[in-house]
Coordinates of C-alpha atoms in Angstrom, one line a residue:
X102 CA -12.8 3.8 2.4
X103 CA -13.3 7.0 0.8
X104 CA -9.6 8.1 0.2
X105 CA -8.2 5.7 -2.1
X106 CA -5.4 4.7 -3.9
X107 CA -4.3 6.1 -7.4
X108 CA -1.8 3.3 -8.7
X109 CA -0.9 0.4 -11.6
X110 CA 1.2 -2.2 -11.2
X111 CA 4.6 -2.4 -12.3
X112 CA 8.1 -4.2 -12.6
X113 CA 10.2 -2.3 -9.9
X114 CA 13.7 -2.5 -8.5
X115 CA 14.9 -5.7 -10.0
X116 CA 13.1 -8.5 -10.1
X117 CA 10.7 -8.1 -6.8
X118 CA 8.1 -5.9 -7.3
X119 CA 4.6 -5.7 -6.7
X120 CA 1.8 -2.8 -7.6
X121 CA -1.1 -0.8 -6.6
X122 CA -3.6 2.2 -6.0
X123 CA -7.3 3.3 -5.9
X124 CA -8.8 6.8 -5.9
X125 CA -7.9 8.6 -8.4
X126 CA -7.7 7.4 -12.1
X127 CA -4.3 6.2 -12.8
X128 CA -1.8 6.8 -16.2
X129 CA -0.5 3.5 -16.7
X130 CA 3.5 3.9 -18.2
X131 CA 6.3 1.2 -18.8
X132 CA 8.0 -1.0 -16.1
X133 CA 11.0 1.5 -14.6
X134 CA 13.3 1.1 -11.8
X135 CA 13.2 3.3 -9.0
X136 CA 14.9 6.8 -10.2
X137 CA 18.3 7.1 -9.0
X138 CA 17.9 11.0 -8.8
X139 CA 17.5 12.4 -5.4
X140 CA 14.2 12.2 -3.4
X141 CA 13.1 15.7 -3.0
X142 CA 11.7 14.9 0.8
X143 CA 13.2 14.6 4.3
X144 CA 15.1 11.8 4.6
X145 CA 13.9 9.1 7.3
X146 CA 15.0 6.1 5.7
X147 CA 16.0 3.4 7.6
X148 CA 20.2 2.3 9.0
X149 CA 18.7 -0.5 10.4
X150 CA 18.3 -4.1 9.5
X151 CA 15.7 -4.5 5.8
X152 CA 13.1 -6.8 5.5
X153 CA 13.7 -10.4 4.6
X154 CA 13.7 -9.6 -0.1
X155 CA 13.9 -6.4 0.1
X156 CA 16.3 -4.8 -2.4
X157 CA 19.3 -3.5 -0.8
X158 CA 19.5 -0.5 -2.8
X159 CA 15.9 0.8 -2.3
X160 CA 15.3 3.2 0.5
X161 CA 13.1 1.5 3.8
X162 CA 11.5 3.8 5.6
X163 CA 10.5 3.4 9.1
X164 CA 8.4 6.3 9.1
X165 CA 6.8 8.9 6.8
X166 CA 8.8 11.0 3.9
X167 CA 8.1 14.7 3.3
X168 CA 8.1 16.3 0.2
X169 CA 9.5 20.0 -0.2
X170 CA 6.5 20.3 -2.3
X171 CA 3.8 20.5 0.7
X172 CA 2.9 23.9 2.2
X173 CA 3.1 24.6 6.0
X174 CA -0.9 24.6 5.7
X175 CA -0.7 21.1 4.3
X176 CA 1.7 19.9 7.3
X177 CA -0.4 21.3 10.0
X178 CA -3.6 19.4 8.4
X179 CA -1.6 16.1 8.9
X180 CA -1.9 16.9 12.3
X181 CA -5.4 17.5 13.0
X182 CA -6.6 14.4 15.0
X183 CA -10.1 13.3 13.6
X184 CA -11.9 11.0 16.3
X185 CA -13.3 9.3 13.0
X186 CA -10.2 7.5 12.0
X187 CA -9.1 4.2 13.5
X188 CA -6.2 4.3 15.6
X189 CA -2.1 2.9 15.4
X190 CA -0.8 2.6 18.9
X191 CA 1.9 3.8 20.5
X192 CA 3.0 0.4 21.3
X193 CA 3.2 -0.2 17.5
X194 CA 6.6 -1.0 17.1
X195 CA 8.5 0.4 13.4
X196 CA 10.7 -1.4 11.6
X197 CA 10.7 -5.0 9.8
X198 CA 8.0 -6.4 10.6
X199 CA 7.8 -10.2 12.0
X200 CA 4.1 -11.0 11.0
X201 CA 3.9 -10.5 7.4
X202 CA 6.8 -11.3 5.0
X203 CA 7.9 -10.1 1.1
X204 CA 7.8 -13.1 -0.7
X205 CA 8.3 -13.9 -4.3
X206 CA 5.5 -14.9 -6.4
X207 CA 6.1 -18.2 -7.9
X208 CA 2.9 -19.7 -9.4
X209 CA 2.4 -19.0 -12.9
X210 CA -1.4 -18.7 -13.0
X211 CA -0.7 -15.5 -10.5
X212 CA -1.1 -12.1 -11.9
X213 CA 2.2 -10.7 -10.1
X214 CA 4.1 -13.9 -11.5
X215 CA 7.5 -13.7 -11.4
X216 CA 7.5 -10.1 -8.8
X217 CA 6.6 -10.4 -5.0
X218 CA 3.6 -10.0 -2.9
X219 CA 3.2 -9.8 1.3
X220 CA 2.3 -13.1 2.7
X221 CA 1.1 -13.3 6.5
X222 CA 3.7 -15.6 9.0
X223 CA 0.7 -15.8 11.6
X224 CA -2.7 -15.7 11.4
X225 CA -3.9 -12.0 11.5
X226 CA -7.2 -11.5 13.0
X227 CA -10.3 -10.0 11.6
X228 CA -10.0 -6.2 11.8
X229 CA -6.4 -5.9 12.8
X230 CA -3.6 -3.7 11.6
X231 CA -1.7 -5.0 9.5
X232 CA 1.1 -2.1 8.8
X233 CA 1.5 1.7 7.7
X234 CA 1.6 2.2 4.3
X235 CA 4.6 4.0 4.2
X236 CA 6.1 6.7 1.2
X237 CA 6.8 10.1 0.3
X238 CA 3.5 13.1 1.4
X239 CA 3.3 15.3 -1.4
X240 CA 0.8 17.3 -2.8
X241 CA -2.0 15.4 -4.1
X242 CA -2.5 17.6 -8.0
X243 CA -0.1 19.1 -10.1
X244 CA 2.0 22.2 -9.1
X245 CA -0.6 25.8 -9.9
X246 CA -0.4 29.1 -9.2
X247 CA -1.2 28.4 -5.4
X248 CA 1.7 26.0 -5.4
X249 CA 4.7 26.5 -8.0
X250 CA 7.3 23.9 -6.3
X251 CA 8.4 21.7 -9.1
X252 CA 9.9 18.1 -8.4
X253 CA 13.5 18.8 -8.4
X254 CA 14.4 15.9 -9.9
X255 CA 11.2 16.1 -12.2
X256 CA 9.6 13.1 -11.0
X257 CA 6.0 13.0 -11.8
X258 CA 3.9 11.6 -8.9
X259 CA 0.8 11.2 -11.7
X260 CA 2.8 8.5 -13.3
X261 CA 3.1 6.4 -10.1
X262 CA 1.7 2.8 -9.5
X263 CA 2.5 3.5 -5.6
X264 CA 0.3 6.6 -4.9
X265 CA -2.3 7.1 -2.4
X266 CA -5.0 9.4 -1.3
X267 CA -4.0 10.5 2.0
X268 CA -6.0 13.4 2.4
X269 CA -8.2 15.1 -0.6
X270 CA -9.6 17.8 1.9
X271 CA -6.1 19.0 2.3
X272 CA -4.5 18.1 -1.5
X273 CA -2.3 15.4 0.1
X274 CA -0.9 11.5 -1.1
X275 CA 1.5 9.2 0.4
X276 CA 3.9 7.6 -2.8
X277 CA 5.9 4.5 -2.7
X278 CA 7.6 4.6 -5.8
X279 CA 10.4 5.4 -4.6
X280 CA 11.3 4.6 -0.9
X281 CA 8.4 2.9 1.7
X282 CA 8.2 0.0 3.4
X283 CA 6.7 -3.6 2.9
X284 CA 2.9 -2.5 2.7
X285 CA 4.0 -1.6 -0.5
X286 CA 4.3 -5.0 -2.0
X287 CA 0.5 -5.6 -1.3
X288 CA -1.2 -7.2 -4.3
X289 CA -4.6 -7.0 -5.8
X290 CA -6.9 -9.8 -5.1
X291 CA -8.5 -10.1 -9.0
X292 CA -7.0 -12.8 -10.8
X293 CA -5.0 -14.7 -7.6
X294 CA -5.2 -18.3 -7.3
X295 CA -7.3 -19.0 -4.4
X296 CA -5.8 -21.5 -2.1
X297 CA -7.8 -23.8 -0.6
X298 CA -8.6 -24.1 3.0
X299 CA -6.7 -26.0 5.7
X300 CA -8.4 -29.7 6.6
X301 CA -10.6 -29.0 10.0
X302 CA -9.9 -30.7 13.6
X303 CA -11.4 -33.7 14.6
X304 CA -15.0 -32.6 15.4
X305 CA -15.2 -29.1 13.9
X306 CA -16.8 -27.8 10.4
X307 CA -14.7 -26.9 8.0
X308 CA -14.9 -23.1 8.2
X309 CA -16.6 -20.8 5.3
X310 CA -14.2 -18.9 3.5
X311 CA -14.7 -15.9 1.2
X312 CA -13.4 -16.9 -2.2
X313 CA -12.0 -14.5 -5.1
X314 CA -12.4 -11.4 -2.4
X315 CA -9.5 -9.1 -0.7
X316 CA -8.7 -10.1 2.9
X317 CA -7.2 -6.9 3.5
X318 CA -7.9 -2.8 3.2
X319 CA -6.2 0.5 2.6
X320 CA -7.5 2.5 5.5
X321 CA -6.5 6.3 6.4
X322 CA -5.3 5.9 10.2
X323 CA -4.3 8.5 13.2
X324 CA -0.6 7.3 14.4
X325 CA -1.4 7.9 18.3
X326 CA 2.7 8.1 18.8
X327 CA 3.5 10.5 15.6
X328 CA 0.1 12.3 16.2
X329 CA -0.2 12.4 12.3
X330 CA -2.6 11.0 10.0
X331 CA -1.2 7.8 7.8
X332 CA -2.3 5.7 5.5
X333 CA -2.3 1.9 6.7
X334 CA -3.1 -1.5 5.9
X335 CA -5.8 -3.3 7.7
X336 CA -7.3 -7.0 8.1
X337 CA -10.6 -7.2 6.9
X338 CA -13.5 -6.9 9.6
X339 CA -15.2 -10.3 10.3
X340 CA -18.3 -8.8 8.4
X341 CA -22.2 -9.0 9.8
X342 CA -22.3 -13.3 10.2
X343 CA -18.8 -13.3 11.2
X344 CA -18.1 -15.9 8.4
X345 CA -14.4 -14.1 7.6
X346 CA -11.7 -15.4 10.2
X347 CA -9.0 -13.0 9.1
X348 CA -6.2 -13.7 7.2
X349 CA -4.2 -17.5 7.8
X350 CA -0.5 -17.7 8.2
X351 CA 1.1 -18.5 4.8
X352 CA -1.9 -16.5 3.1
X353 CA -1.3 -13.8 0.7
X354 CA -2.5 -10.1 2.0
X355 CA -5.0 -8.9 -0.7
X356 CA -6.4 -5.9 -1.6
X357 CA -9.1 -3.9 -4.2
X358 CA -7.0 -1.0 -6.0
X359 CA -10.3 -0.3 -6.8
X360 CA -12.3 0.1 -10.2
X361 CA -10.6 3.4 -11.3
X362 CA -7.0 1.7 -11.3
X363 CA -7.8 -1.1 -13.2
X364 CA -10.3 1.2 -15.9
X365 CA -7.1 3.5 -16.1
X366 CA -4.6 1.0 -17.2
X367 CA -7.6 -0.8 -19.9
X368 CA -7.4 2.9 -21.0
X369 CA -4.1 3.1 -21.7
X370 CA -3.7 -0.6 -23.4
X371 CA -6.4 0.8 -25.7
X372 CA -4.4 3.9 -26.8
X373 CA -1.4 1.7 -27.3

């Protein structure tokens, strides 16, 4: 995937928390809770029921946050359909989802020890959507002359463990500092505990499994019923011997934040 994540993890909104981010380098800072200034984007949070942990007081969205910060050019860019871009239903339903759970991490040896990651209730199949990553569209780089909207509340979307490339062609990310949904909670795979693989049925092999690898992607996506680009969250594809068989229920959803994330936050160790 091209369009990456820019993000670090972090010790969010109380004690469940998770991190993440690829494409652009990120500036690792301090665990923070969510701000408690107001979001400077449209409000589509959710009235409805929340997801099994997640924290009350944190906005769940249901679809896609605006920023006051994008441009009507930027807007109408989300809207161009590219016939490139893998495809989210209509039928896809919004909302908690029943297939993949926020769980708290409770293994020691586990990188996100102690904050939460999302664990799959069913066995997703190789390929398969998984769920929108959803947050706050803004403009991609820093306010300039060509766009002199300043966070109201001063928030810095640089400083962000959550943020994602949505669209570099058109200066746009998706953040999930503040408000998203459980796609957020997604781990990295370096460093996890690999479980091990569930005894085989009478007569069968015990299947090949991919060790110390993601089982899951970041992928940008074209939301058939919104019409609008998103980012997403995606199953793995079974690869060329078809040895990957997706992700098992009870298994953790892994990602790569990719090799700028993790070279960003080494950086900043080293300075400190």
């Amino acid at each position: 995937m091209s369009e990456k994540r820019k993000r670090k993890p972090t010790s969010i909104e109380t004690s469940l928390t998770s991190s993440k981010k690829p494409t652009k380098t990120p500036k690792p800072t301090p665990p923070s809770k969510p701000s408690s200034t107001p979001i400077s984007s449209s409000n589509n949070t959710s009235n409805g029921p929340l997801p099994k942990n997640w924290p009350p007081s944190f906005p769940y969205l249901t679809a896609p946050s605006y920023s006051h910060q994008l441009t009507p050019s930027q807007l109408s860019a989300l809207k161009v359909p590219d016939p490139s871009l893998p495809e989210i239903r209509s039928t896809h339903t919004p909302g908690p989802a029943t297939h993949v759970q926020i769980t708290p991490i409770t293994d020691p040896k586990h990188p996100a020890y102690g904050q939460c990651g999302l664990f799959a209730t069913q066995h997703l199949p190789p390929g398969s959507l998984i769920l929108p990553y959803l947050g706050e569209y803004h403009p991609g780089t820093n306010p300039s002359p060509s766009n002199p909207i300043p966070s109201p509340d001063g928030y810095d979307y640089s400083q962000s463990d959550y943020d994602l490339w949505l669209s570099r062609d058109a200066d746009i990310a998706v953040d999930a500092a503040r408000l998203g949904n459980e796609a957020r909670y997604v781990n990295d795979y370096r460093g996890v505990p690999y479980p091990p693989p569930p005894p085989p049925l009478p007569g069968q092999k015990l299947p090949k499994q991919i060790k110390g690898k993601p089982n899951a992607e970041f992928k940008v996506a074209w939301d058939v019923k919104r019409q609008e680009r998103v980012m997403s969250v995606w199953v793995l594809p079974a690869g060329k011997k078809g040895l990957f068989r997706g992700v098992r229920k009870g298994e953790e959803v892994l990602v790569s934040y990719g090799r700028g994330f993790w070279e960003g936050r080494r950086g900043k160790e080293e300075e400190e």
